[in-house]
Tab-separated table of C-alpha atoms in Angstrom:
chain	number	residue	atom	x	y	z
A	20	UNK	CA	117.572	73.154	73.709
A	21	UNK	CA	116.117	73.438	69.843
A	22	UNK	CA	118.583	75.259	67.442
A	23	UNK	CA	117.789	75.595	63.961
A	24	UNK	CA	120.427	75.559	60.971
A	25	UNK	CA	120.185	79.529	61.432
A	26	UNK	CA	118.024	82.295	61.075
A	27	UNK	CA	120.687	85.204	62.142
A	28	UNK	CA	120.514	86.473	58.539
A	29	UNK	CA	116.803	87.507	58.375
A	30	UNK	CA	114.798	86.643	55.464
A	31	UNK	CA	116.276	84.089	52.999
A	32	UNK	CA	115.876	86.142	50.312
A	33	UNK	CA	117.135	89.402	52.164
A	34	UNK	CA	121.182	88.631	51.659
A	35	UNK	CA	121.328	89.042	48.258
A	36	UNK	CA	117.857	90.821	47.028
A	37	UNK	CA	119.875	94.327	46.604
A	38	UNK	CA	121.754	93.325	43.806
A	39	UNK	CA	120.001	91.832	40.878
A	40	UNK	CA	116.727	94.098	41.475
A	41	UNK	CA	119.205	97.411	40.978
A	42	UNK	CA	120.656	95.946	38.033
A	43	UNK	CA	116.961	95.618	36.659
A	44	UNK	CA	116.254	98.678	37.611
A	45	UNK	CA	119.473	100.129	35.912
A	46	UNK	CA	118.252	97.607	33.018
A	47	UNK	CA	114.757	99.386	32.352
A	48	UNK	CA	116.209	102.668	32.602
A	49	UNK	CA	118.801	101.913	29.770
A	50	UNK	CA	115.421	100.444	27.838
A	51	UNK	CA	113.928	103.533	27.990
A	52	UNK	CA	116.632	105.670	27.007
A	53	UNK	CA	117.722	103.812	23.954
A	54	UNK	CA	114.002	103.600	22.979
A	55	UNK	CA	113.526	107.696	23.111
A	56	UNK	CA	117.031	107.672	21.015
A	57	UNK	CA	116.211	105.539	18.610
A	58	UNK	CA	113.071	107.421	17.960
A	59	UNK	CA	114.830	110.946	17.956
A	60	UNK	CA	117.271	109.129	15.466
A	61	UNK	CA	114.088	108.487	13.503
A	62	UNK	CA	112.714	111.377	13.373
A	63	UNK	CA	115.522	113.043	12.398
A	64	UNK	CA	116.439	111.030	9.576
A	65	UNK	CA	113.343	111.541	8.168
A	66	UNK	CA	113.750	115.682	8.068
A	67	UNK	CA	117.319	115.202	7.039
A	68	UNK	CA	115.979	113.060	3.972
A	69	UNK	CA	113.659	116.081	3.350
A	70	UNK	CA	116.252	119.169	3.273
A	71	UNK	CA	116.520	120.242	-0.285
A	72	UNK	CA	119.841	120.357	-1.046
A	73	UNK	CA	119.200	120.479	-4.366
A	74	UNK	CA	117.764	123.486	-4.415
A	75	UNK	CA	120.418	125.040	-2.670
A	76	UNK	CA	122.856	124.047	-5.217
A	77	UNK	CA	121.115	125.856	-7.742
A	78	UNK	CA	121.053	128.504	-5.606
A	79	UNK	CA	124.770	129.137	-5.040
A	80	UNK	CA	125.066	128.106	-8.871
A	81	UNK	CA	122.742	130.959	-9.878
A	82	UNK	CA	124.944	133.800	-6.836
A	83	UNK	CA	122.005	133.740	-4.670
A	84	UNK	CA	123.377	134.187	-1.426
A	85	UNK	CA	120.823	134.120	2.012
A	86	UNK	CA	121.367	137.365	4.183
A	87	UNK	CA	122.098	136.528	7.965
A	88	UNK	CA	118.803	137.681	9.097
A	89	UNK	CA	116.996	135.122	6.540
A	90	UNK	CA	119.085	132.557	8.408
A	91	UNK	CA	117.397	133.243	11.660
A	92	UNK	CA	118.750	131.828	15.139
A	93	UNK	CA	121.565	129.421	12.632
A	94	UNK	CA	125.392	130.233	13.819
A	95	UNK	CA	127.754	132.489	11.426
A	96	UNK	CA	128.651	130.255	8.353
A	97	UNK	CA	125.338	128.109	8.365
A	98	UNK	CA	123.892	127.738	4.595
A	99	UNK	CA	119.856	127.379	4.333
A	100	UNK	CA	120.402	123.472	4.173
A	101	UNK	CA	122.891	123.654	7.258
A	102	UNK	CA	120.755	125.502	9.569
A	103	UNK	CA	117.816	123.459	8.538
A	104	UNK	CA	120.046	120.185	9.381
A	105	UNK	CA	121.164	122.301	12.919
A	106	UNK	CA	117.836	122.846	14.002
A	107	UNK	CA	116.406	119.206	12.746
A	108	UNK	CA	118.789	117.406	15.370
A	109	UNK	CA	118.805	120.393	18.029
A	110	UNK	CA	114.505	119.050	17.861
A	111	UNK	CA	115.051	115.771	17.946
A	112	UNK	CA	118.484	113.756	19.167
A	113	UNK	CA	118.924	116.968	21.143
A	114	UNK	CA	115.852	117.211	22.647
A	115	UNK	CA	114.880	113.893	24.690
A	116	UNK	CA	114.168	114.422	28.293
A	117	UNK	CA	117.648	112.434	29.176
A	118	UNK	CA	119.658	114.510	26.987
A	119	UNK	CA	121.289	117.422	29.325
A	120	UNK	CA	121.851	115.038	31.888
A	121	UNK	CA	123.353	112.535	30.149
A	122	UNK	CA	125.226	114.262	27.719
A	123	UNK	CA	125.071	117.850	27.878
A	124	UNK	CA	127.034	118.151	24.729
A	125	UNK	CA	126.588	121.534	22.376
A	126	UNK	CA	125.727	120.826	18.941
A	127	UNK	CA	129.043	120.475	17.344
A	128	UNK	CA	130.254	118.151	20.004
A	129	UNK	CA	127.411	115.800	20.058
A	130	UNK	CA	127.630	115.786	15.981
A	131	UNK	CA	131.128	114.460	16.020
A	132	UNK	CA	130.465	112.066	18.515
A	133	UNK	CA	127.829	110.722	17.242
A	134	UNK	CA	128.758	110.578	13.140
A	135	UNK	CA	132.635	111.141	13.754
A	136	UNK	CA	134.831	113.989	13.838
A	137	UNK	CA	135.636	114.078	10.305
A	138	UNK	CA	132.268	113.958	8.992
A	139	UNK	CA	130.834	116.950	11.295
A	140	UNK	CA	134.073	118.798	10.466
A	141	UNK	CA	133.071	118.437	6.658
A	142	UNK	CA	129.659	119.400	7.578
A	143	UNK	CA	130.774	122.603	9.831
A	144	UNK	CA	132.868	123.910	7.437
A	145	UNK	CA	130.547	123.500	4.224
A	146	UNK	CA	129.645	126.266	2.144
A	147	UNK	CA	126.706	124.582	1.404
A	148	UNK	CA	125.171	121.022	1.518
A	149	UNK	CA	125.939	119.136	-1.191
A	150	UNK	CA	123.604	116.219	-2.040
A	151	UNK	CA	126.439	113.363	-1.173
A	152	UNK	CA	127.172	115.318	2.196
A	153	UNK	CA	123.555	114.865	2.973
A	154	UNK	CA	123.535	111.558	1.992
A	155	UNK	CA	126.485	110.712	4.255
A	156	UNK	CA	124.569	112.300	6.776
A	157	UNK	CA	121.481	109.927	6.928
A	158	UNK	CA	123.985	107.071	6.450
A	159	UNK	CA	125.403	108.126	9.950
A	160	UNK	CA	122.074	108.810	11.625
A	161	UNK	CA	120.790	105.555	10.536
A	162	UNK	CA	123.861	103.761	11.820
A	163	UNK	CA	123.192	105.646	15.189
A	164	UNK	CA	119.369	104.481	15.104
A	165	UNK	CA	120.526	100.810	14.347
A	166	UNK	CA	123.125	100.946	17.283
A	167	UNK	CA	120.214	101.976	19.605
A	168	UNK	CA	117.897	98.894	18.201
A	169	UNK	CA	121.160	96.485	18.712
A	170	UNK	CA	121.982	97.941	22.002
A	171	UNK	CA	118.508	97.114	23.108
A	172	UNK	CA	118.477	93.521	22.001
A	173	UNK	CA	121.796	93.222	24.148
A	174	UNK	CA	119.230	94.653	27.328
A	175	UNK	CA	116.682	92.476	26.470
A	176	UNK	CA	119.250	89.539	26.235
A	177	UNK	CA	120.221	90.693	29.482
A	178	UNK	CA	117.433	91.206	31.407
A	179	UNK	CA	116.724	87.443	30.695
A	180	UNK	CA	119.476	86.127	31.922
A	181	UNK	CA	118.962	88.317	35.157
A	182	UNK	CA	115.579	86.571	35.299
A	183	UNK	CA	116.567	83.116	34.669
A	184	UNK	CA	119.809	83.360	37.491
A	185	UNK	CA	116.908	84.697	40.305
A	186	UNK	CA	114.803	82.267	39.474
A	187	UNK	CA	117.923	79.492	40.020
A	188	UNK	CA	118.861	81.390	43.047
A	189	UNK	CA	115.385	81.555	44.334
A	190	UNK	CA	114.839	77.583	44.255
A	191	UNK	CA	118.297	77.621	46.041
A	192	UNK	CA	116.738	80.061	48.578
A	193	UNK	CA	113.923	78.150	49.112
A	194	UNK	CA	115.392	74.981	49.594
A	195	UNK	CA	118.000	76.621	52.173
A	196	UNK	CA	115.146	78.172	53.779
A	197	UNK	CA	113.961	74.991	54.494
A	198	UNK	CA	116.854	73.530	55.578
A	199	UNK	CA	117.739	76.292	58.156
A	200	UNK	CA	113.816	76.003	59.728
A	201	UNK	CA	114.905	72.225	60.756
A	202	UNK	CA	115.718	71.774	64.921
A	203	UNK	CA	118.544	70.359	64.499
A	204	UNK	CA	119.254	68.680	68.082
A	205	UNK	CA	116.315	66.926	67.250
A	206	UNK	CA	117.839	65.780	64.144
A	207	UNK	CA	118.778	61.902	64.194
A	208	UNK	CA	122.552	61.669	62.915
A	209	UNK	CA	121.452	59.993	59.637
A	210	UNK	CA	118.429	62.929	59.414
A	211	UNK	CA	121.986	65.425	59.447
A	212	UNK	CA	124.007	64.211	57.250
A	213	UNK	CA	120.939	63.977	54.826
A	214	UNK	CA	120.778	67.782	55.183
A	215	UNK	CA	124.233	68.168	54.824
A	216	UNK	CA	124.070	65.554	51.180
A	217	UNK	CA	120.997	68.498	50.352
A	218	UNK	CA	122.953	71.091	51.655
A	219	UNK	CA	126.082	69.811	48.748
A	220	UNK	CA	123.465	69.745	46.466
A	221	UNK	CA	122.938	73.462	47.214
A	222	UNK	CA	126.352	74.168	46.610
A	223	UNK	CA	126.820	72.448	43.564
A	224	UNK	CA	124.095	74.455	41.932
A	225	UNK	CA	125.062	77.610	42.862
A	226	UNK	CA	128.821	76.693	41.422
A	227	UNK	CA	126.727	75.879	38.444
A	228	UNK	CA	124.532	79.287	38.115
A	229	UNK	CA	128.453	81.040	38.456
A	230	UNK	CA	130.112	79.011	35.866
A	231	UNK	CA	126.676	79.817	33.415
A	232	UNK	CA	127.348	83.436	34.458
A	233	UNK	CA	131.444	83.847	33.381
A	234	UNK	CA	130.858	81.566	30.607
A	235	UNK	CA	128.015	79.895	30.066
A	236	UNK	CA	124.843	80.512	28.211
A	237	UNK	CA	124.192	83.779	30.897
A	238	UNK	CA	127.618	85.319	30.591
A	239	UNK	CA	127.649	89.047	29.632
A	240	UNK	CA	127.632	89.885	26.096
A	241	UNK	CA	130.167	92.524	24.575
A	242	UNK	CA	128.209	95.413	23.277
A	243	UNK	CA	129.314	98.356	21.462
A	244	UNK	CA	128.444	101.643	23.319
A	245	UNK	CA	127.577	104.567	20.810
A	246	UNK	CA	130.570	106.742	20.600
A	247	UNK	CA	133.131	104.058	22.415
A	248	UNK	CA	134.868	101.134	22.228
A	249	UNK	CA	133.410	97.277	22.898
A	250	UNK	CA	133.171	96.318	26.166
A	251	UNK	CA	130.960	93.671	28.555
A	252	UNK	CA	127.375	95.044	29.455
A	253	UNK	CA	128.368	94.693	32.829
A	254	UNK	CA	130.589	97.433	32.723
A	255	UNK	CA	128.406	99.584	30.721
A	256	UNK	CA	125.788	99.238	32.942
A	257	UNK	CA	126.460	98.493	36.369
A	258	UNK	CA	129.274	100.590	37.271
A	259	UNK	CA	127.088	102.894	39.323
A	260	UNK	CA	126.080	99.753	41.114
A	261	UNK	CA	126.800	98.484	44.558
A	262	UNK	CA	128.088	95.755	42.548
A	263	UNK	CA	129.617	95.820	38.698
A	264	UNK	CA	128.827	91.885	39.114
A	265	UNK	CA	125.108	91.283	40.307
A	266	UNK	CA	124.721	88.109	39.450
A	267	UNK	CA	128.141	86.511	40.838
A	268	UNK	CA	127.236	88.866	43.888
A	269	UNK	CA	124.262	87.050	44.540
A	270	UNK	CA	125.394	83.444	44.183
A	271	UNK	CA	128.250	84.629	45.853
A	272	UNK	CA	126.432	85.541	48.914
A	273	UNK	CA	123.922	82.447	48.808
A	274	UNK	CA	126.788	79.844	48.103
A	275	UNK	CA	128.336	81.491	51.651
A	276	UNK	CA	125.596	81.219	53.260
A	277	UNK	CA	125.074	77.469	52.130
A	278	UNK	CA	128.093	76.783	53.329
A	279	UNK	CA	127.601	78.663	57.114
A	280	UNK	CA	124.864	76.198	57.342
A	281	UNK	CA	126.798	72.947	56.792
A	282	UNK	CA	129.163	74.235	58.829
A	283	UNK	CA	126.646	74.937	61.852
A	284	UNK	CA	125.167	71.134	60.728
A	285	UNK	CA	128.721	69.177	61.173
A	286	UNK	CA	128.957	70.959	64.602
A	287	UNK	CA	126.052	69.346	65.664
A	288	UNK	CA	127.021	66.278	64.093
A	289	UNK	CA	130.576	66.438	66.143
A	290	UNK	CA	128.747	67.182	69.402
A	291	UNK	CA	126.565	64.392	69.447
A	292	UNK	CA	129.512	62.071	68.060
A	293	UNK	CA	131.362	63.588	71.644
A	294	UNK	CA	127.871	62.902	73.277
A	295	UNK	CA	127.893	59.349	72.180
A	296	UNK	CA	131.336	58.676	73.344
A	297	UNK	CA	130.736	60.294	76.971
A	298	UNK	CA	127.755	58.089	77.163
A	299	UNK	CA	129.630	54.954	76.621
């Protein structure tokens, strides 16, 4: 009879090629996201910097008051400069394709969550836009924009380290591979137990890739999420997931499966040592 280390589990890559290929997926859809935010951010800064304020100063200075009908589709209570604002953001951070599904927020709400709750309150109840409003304004939007370009260095940092643990795990898988496509009954004892020394070898890198991964040079990074608190890009982005943990997942799974093979290896090992004795 020829028995190989195993080959119950299908594919050596199969165990474990769910999770870090959904977490790049999840990865590239983040990318593109915070791109198309960072861009509405952008462009809205640029025709918030262009609302004259000034003139509307003069304006109320001088009694000149805009009828509602002048104001067009802007709510009860919007100045010229406030309904210019409205309808800036409503065209641009409002109006990426992610947007409603995301967020789904009305204007007011996204407003405060995006440049707090005490500046859109200032900015709601305004007579009219002063030129330091304004200005406090584009301070806020330009903090959002630079959150977006941060948040997407922490997914590029991220998607490395994704790369660089499935490239460790596939040399693992490889090797395994290899190991499992041996007969072992027609193994020599010293041939097992040099499997078994590769098979600890295994196993020691894989400990390795999962001590690099909690807190090593691939650990997580803490990012701060627009609109919330710090917290490990793992749980920003993988929540969804199968797995909140792809990486551990997936050394997890190959480290097990290093380990069924040893053990399947120091059976043989044991029956031939009871062979040996019987033949005596």
């Amino acid at each position: 009879m020829t028995e190989a280390v195993g080959r119950e589990g299908g594919d050596a890559t199969a165990e474990f090629a769910e999770w870090i290929p959904d977490a790049r997926r999840t990865l590239r859809r983040e990318r593109r996201i915070l791109r198309a935010e960072a861009d509405a951010f952008g462009r809205f800064c640029r025709r918030l910097a262009a609302v004259d304020v000034d003139a509307e100063s003069v304006a109320a200075q001088l009694g000149s008051v805009a009828t509602l009908a002048e104001r067009g589709p802007a709510e009860h209570g919007d100045s010229a400069a406030g309904a210019a604002i409205r309808e800036a953001y409503v065209e641009t951070v409002m109006d990426t394709p992610h947007y409603a599904a995301e967020y789904g927020d009305a204007y007011w709400e996204s407003v405060a969550s995006e440049f707090g709750a005490e500046l859109a309150m200032a900015l709601r109840q305004a007579a009219r836009v002063t030129p330091l409003l304004r200005d406090q304004l584009l301070a806020a939007a330009r903090r959002s924009k630079r959150s977006r370009k941060r948040l997407l260095g922490d997914i590029a940092d991220e998607t490395d380290a994704l790369g660089t643990a499935e490239r460790a795990l596939g040399a693992v898988r490889e090797d395994l591979a290899a190991v499992r496509s041996r007969p072992l009954y027609g193994c020599s004892p010293r041939e097992l137990r040099r499997l078994l020394a590769d098979l600890d070898a295994l196993e020691a890198d894989c400990q390795a890739l999962a001590v690099r991964r909690q807190r090593g040079d691939l650990e997580p990074k803490t990012v701060r999420v627009p609109g919330g608190a710090a917290r490990p890009v793992n749980e920003y982005l993988y929540q969804s997931l199968s797995s909140s943990h792809p990486v551990l997942s997936a050394v997890g799974r190959t480290s097990d499966d290093v380990v069924t093979a040893a053990r399947r290896i120091r059976r043989v090992l044991s029956a031939d040592g009871e062979n040996a004795e019987i033949g005596e």
